[in-house]
Amino acid sequence: MRTRTLGTTGPAVSELGLGLMGMSDLYGPADEAESIATIHAALDAGITLMDTGDFYGMGHNEMLLRDALKGRAREQVVISVKFGALRDPDGGWSGNDGRPQAVKNFLAYTLRRLGTDHVDVYRPARLDPDVPVEETVGAIAEMVKAGHVRHIGLSEVGAETLRRAHAVHPISDLQIEYSLLSRGIERDILPAARELGIGVTAYGVLSRGLLSGHWSPGRALGAGDFRGMSPRFQQENLQRNLDLVEALRRVAEAKGASVAQLALAWVAAQGEDIIPLVGARRRDRLAESLAAADLALTPQDLADIERAVPAGAAAGDRYATAQMSHLDSEAPGNGS
C-alpha cells in the first residue's frame, strides 16, 4: 500500500482510508464480528487511516475500533475522529455544538472510548452556525498543545471558512464528499485547499452504494438506513443515476475492472493530495475496493469516464433538504 500525506502539515497515511460509520449506524444493521474482521483485513493490507465519529452509534463506533485495535501498535494507525453532532436517545439529530468547552468535553469521552491518549486528526463534523470557526479551531489547537490531538481537520466547510480556520492553526485536511456523482468541490473548495496546502479525505466515493455496481432498482432498505430519505435513491432519480452506473460499467468492463474499482480509482487519480475513504463493512467489499489502488487510469480512461458520467449528471442532491442546510460547503457563495 502506497502512502500519501494529509496536506503539507498532516501525517503520512495509506493512499486509501477506511471509513467506519456504516459499521455502527445509518446503513442498517451490521455484523460486529465481520466489522472487526474487516478492520483487521484493512490493517493487514496496509491501510493505516481509520475514520470514525463520536456520534456514529453514539460512541459504539469508537469502542468498536478500540476492540479491533487491541494487540496492534498504536503508532501504526492514524485515527481520524469527527465530533460535534448532537443525538438523542432515539437516534435523532439535535444540531451541532462547536463551543470550546464542548470540544474538550467531546474529546475527553472519545479518548476514553478509544482507549488512547491522543487522536491523530480531530475535526468538527459540521460547522456550528452559532460559534465562529476560529473559536472551535482555537480550542482544538489548545488540545494539540496539550498533546491530546496531533492534527486539526475540518469537514464539509466552504472555501472562505477553510481560510479563516487555517489562519488560526494549520489544517491538515478537509473531509468532504467527492465522487463522480458529487463534484461540487472542484469549483472553489478544492482550489482553496490546494492554495493553503490542505489535503482532502474524500468520503462517499461510491455515492453510498450507487457507484458500487451492486445496486438494483428494487432493493429494499431496512429500518435505520438513511438512504431511504436520500434524494438520489428516490424513484426517477434512482433510475437516472443507475443509468449512469451502467454507462460507467461499460468503461469498467473494457478496462477489466469493476464499477466500484473504477469509481474509486477516478477519485484517487484527481490528485496526490486526495485520500479516498472506503466505506466497506465486509471483507469481500473491502477486497474489491483494495484492488482499485493498483488500477492505473490513462488519459483515455479518464476521458471515457467523463463521457459516461459528466460533471453535474447526478439526479438529486446528495442529502435531503434539511441536511443540506447544515452544510457550510453548500452555502451560497461559500464555494460549493
Short mmCIF file of N, CA, C and O in Angstrom, two decimals, residues 213-271:
data_model
loop_
_atom_site.label_atom_id
_atom_site.label_comp_id
_atom_site.label_asym_id
_atom_site.label_seq_id
_atom_site.Cartn_x
_atom_site.Cartn_y
_atom_site.Cartn_z
N GLY A 213 -21.84 -0.64 -8.20
CA GLY A 213 -22.11 -1.61 -9.26
C GLY A 213 -22.97 -2.75 -8.81
O GLY A 213 -23.29 -3.65 -9.59
N HIS A 214 -23.37 -2.73 -7.51
CA HIS A 214 -24.16 -3.82 -6.95
C HIS A 214 -25.58 -3.40 -6.62
O HIS A 214 -26.34 -4.20 -6.07
N TRP A 215 -25.94 -2.15 -6.90
CA TRP A 215 -27.26 -1.66 -6.52
C TRP A 215 -28.30 -2.02 -7.58
O TRP A 215 -28.02 -1.96 -8.76
N SER A 216 -29.50 -2.38 -7.13
CA SER A 216 -30.59 -2.70 -8.05
C SER A 216 -31.79 -1.81 -7.74
O SER A 216 -32.00 -1.43 -6.58
N PRO A 217 -32.62 -1.49 -8.74
CA PRO A 217 -33.74 -0.56 -8.53
C PRO A 217 -34.73 -1.02 -7.47
O PRO A 217 -35.30 -0.20 -6.76
N GLY A 218 -34.92 -2.32 -7.33
CA GLY A 218 -35.91 -2.81 -6.39
C GLY A 218 -35.37 -3.17 -5.03
O GLY A 218 -36.08 -3.78 -4.21
N ARG A 219 -34.14 -2.80 -4.73
CA ARG A 219 -33.53 -3.17 -3.46
C ARG A 219 -34.30 -2.56 -2.29
O ARG A 219 -34.59 -1.35 -2.27
N ALA A 220 -34.63 -3.37 -1.32
CA ALA A 220 -35.35 -2.90 -0.13
C ALA A 220 -34.34 -2.42 0.91
O ALA A 220 -33.32 -3.06 1.16
N LEU A 221 -34.66 -1.26 1.51
CA LEU A 221 -33.80 -0.69 2.53
C LEU A 221 -34.39 -0.96 3.90
O LEU A 221 -35.59 -0.76 4.12
N GLY A 222 -33.56 -1.42 4.82
CA GLY A 222 -34.04 -1.74 6.15
C GLY A 222 -34.25 -0.51 7.02
O GLY A 222 -33.87 0.61 6.65
N ALA A 223 -34.83 -0.73 8.16
CA ALA A 223 -35.03 0.36 9.12
C ALA A 223 -33.68 0.92 9.56
O ALA A 223 -32.73 0.19 9.77
N GLY A 224 -33.62 2.23 9.65
CA GLY A 224 -32.38 2.87 10.08
C GLY A 224 -31.42 3.17 8.94
O GLY A 224 -30.35 3.72 9.19
N ASP A 225 -31.78 2.82 7.71
CA ASP A 225 -30.92 3.11 6.57
C ASP A 225 -31.32 4.47 5.99
O ASP A 225 -32.40 4.62 5.41
N PHE A 226 -30.44 5.47 6.17
CA PHE A 226 -30.82 6.83 5.80
C PHE A 226 -30.96 7.03 4.29
O PHE A 226 -31.50 8.03 3.84
N ARG A 227 -30.49 6.04 3.51
CA ARG A 227 -30.64 6.17 2.06
C ARG A 227 -32.10 6.17 1.63
O ARG A 227 -32.43 6.63 0.53
N GLY A 228 -32.97 5.68 2.51
CA GLY A 228 -34.39 5.72 2.22
C GLY A 228 -34.92 7.13 2.11
O GLY A 228 -35.98 7.36 1.50
N MET A 229 -34.18 8.11 2.67
CA MET A 229 -34.57 9.51 2.60
C MET A 229 -33.68 10.32 1.67
O MET A 229 -33.87 11.51 1.51
N SER A 230 -32.70 9.66 1.08
CA SER A 230 -31.75 10.37 0.22
C SER A 230 -32.34 10.62 -1.16
O SER A 230 -32.86 9.71 -1.80
N PRO A 231 -32.30 11.87 -1.64
CA PRO A 231 -32.90 12.19 -2.94
C PRO A 231 -32.37 11.34 -4.09
O PRO A 231 -33.12 11.03 -5.02
N ARG A 232 -31.13 10.93 -4.05
CA ARG A 232 -30.56 10.18 -5.17
C ARG A 232 -31.07 8.74 -5.25
O ARG A 232 -30.86 8.08 -6.27
N PHE A 233 -31.73 8.30 -4.19
CA PHE A 233 -32.26 6.94 -4.18
C PHE A 233 -33.77 6.90 -4.37
O PHE A 233 -34.39 5.86 -4.19
N GLN A 234 -34.35 8.03 -4.76
CA GLN A 234 -35.80 8.10 -4.91
C GLN A 234 -36.23 7.87 -6.36
O GLN A 234 -35.80 8.58 -7.25
N GLN A 235 -37.01 6.89 -6.62
CA GLN A 235 -37.75 6.62 -7.84
C GLN A 235 -37.03 7.07 -9.11
O GLN A 235 -36.06 6.45 -9.53
N GLU A 236 -37.51 8.13 -9.76
CA GLU A 236 -36.94 8.54 -11.05
C GLU A 236 -35.47 8.91 -10.91
O GLU A 236 -34.67 8.62 -11.81
N ASN A 237 -35.11 9.56 -9.81
CA ASN A 237 -33.70 9.90 -9.60
C ASN A 237 -32.84 8.65 -9.57
O ASN A 237 -31.75 8.60 -10.17
N LEU A 238 -33.31 7.63 -8.86
CA LEU A 238 -32.55 6.39 -8.75
C LEU A 238 -32.33 5.78 -10.12
O LEU A 238 -31.21 5.36 -10.45
N GLN A 239 -33.35 5.71 -10.93
CA GLN A 239 -33.20 5.09 -12.24
C GLN A 239 -32.24 5.89 -13.11
O GLN A 239 -31.40 5.31 -13.81
N ARG A 240 -32.32 7.20 -13.07
CA ARG A 240 -31.40 8.03 -13.86
C ARG A 240 -29.96 7.82 -13.40
O ARG A 240 -29.03 7.75 -14.22
N ASN A 241 -29.77 7.72 -12.10
CA ASN A 241 -28.41 7.51 -11.58
C ASN A 241 -27.89 6.12 -11.92
O ASN A 241 -26.70 5.95 -12.22
N LEU A 242 -28.76 5.13 -11.88
CA LEU A 242 -28.33 3.78 -12.25
C LEU A 242 -28.03 3.67 -13.74
O LEU A 242 -27.19 2.86 -14.15
N ASP A 243 -28.67 4.50 -14.55
CA ASP A 243 -28.32 4.55 -15.97
C ASP A 243 -26.89 5.05 -16.15
O ASP A 243 -26.15 4.56 -17.02
N LEU A 244 -26.50 6.02 -15.32
CA LEU A 244 -25.11 6.49 -15.36
C LEU A 244 -24.15 5.38 -14.95
O LEU A 244 -23.06 5.24 -15.52
N VAL A 245 -24.56 4.61 -13.95
CA VAL A 245 -23.72 3.50 -13.49
C VAL A 245 -23.53 2.47 -14.60
O VAL A 245 -22.42 1.95 -14.78
N GLU A 246 -24.57 2.21 -15.37
CA GLU A 246 -24.44 1.25 -16.46
C GLU A 246 -23.49 1.77 -17.54
O GLU A 246 -22.73 1.00 -18.14
N ALA A 247 -23.52 3.07 -17.79
CA ALA A 247 -22.56 3.65 -18.73
C ALA A 247 -21.14 3.50 -18.20
O ALA A 247 -20.20 3.21 -18.96
N LEU A 248 -20.99 3.69 -16.90
CA LEU A 248 -19.67 3.52 -16.28
C LEU A 248 -19.25 2.06 -16.29
O LEU A 248 -18.06 1.75 -16.46
N ARG A 249 -20.21 1.16 -16.16
CA ARG A 249 -19.90 -0.26 -16.17
C ARG A 249 -19.25 -0.68 -17.50
O ARG A 249 -18.34 -1.50 -17.54
N ARG A 250 -19.74 -0.11 -18.58
CA ARG A 250 -19.16 -0.45 -19.89
C ARG A 250 -17.70 -0.03 -19.97
O ARG A 250 -16.86 -0.75 -20.54
N VAL A 251 -17.37 1.12 -19.39
CA VAL A 251 -15.97 1.57 -19.36
C VAL A 251 -15.16 0.64 -18.46
O VAL A 251 -14.03 0.26 -18.81
N ALA A 252 -15.73 0.27 -17.32
CA ALA A 252 -15.02 -0.59 -16.38
C ALA A 252 -14.72 -1.95 -16.98
O ALA A 252 -13.61 -2.49 -16.85
N GLU A 253 -15.72 -2.54 -17.66
CA GLU A 253 -15.52 -3.86 -18.24
C GLU A 253 -14.45 -3.83 -19.32
O GLU A 253 -13.67 -4.78 -19.45
N ALA A 254 -14.40 -2.75 -20.09
CA ALA A 254 -13.35 -2.63 -21.11
C ALA A 254 -11.97 -2.53 -20.48
O ALA A 254 -10.96 -2.91 -21.08
N LYS A 255 -11.94 -2.05 -19.24
CA LYS A 255 -10.68 -1.89 -18.50
C LYS A 255 -10.36 -3.14 -17.68
O LYS A 255 -9.26 -3.26 -17.12
N GLY A 256 -11.30 -4.08 -17.63
CA GLY A 256 -11.10 -5.28 -16.82
C GLY A 256 -11.24 -5.02 -15.34
O GLY A 256 -10.59 -5.66 -14.52
N ALA A 257 -12.10 -4.05 -15.00
CA ALA A 257 -12.29 -3.67 -13.60
C ALA A 257 -13.77 -3.68 -13.26
O ALA A 257 -14.63 -3.75 -14.15
N SER A 258 -14.09 -3.59 -11.98
CA SER A 258 -15.47 -3.45 -11.55
C SER A 258 -15.85 -1.98 -11.52
O SER A 258 -14.98 -1.09 -11.55
N VAL A 259 -17.14 -1.71 -11.44
CA VAL A 259 -17.60 -0.32 -11.36
C VAL A 259 -17.02 0.36 -10.13
O VAL A 259 -16.53 1.50 -10.21
N ALA A 260 -17.06 -0.31 -8.99
CA ALA A 260 -16.54 0.27 -7.76
C ALA A 260 -15.06 0.60 -7.87
O ALA A 260 -14.60 1.67 -7.44
N GLN A 261 -14.30 -0.30 -8.46
CA GLN A 261 -12.86 -0.07 -8.60
C GLN A 261 -12.59 1.14 -9.49
O GLN A 261 -11.72 1.97 -9.19
N LEU A 262 -13.34 1.26 -10.58
CA LEU A 262 -13.14 2.39 -11.48
C LEU A 262 -13.51 3.70 -10.80
O LEU A 262 -12.80 4.71 -10.93
N ALA A 263 -14.63 3.72 -10.06
CA ALA A 263 -15.07 4.93 -9.38
C ALA A 263 -14.06 5.36 -8.31
O ALA A 263 -13.77 6.55 -8.16
N LEU A 264 -13.53 4.39 -7.58
CA LEU A 264 -12.51 4.69 -6.57
C LEU A 264 -11.22 5.20 -7.20
O LEU A 264 -10.62 6.17 -6.74
N ALA A 265 -10.79 4.52 -8.26
CA ALA A 265 -9.56 4.91 -8.93
C ALA A 265 -9.67 6.31 -9.52
O ALA A 265 -8.69 7.06 -9.54
N TRP A 266 -10.88 6.67 -9.98
CA TRP A 266 -11.07 8.02 -10.53
C TRP A 266 -10.84 9.08 -9.45
O TRP A 266 -10.15 10.08 -9.70
N VAL A 267 -11.39 8.87 -8.24
CA VAL A 267 -11.18 9.84 -7.17
C VAL A 267 -9.70 9.94 -6.83
O VAL A 267 -9.15 11.03 -6.71
N ALA A 268 -9.04 8.80 -6.69
CA ALA A 268 -7.61 8.79 -6.35
C ALA A 268 -6.78 9.47 -7.42
O ALA A 268 -5.73 10.07 -7.12
N ALA A 269 -7.23 9.41 -8.68
CA ALA A 269 -6.48 9.99 -9.79
C ALA A 269 -6.61 11.50 -9.88
O ALA A 269 -5.91 12.14 -10.68
N GLN A 270 -7.48 12.10 -9.07
CA GLN A 270 -7.68 13.55 -9.13
C GLN A 270 -6.58 14.33 -8.43
O GLN A 270 -6.55 15.56 -8.50
N GLY A 271 -5.68 13.65 -7.75
CA GLY A 271 -4.54 14.34 -7.14
C GLY A 271 -3.92 13.55 -6.02
O GLY A 271 -4.62 12.80 -5.32
#
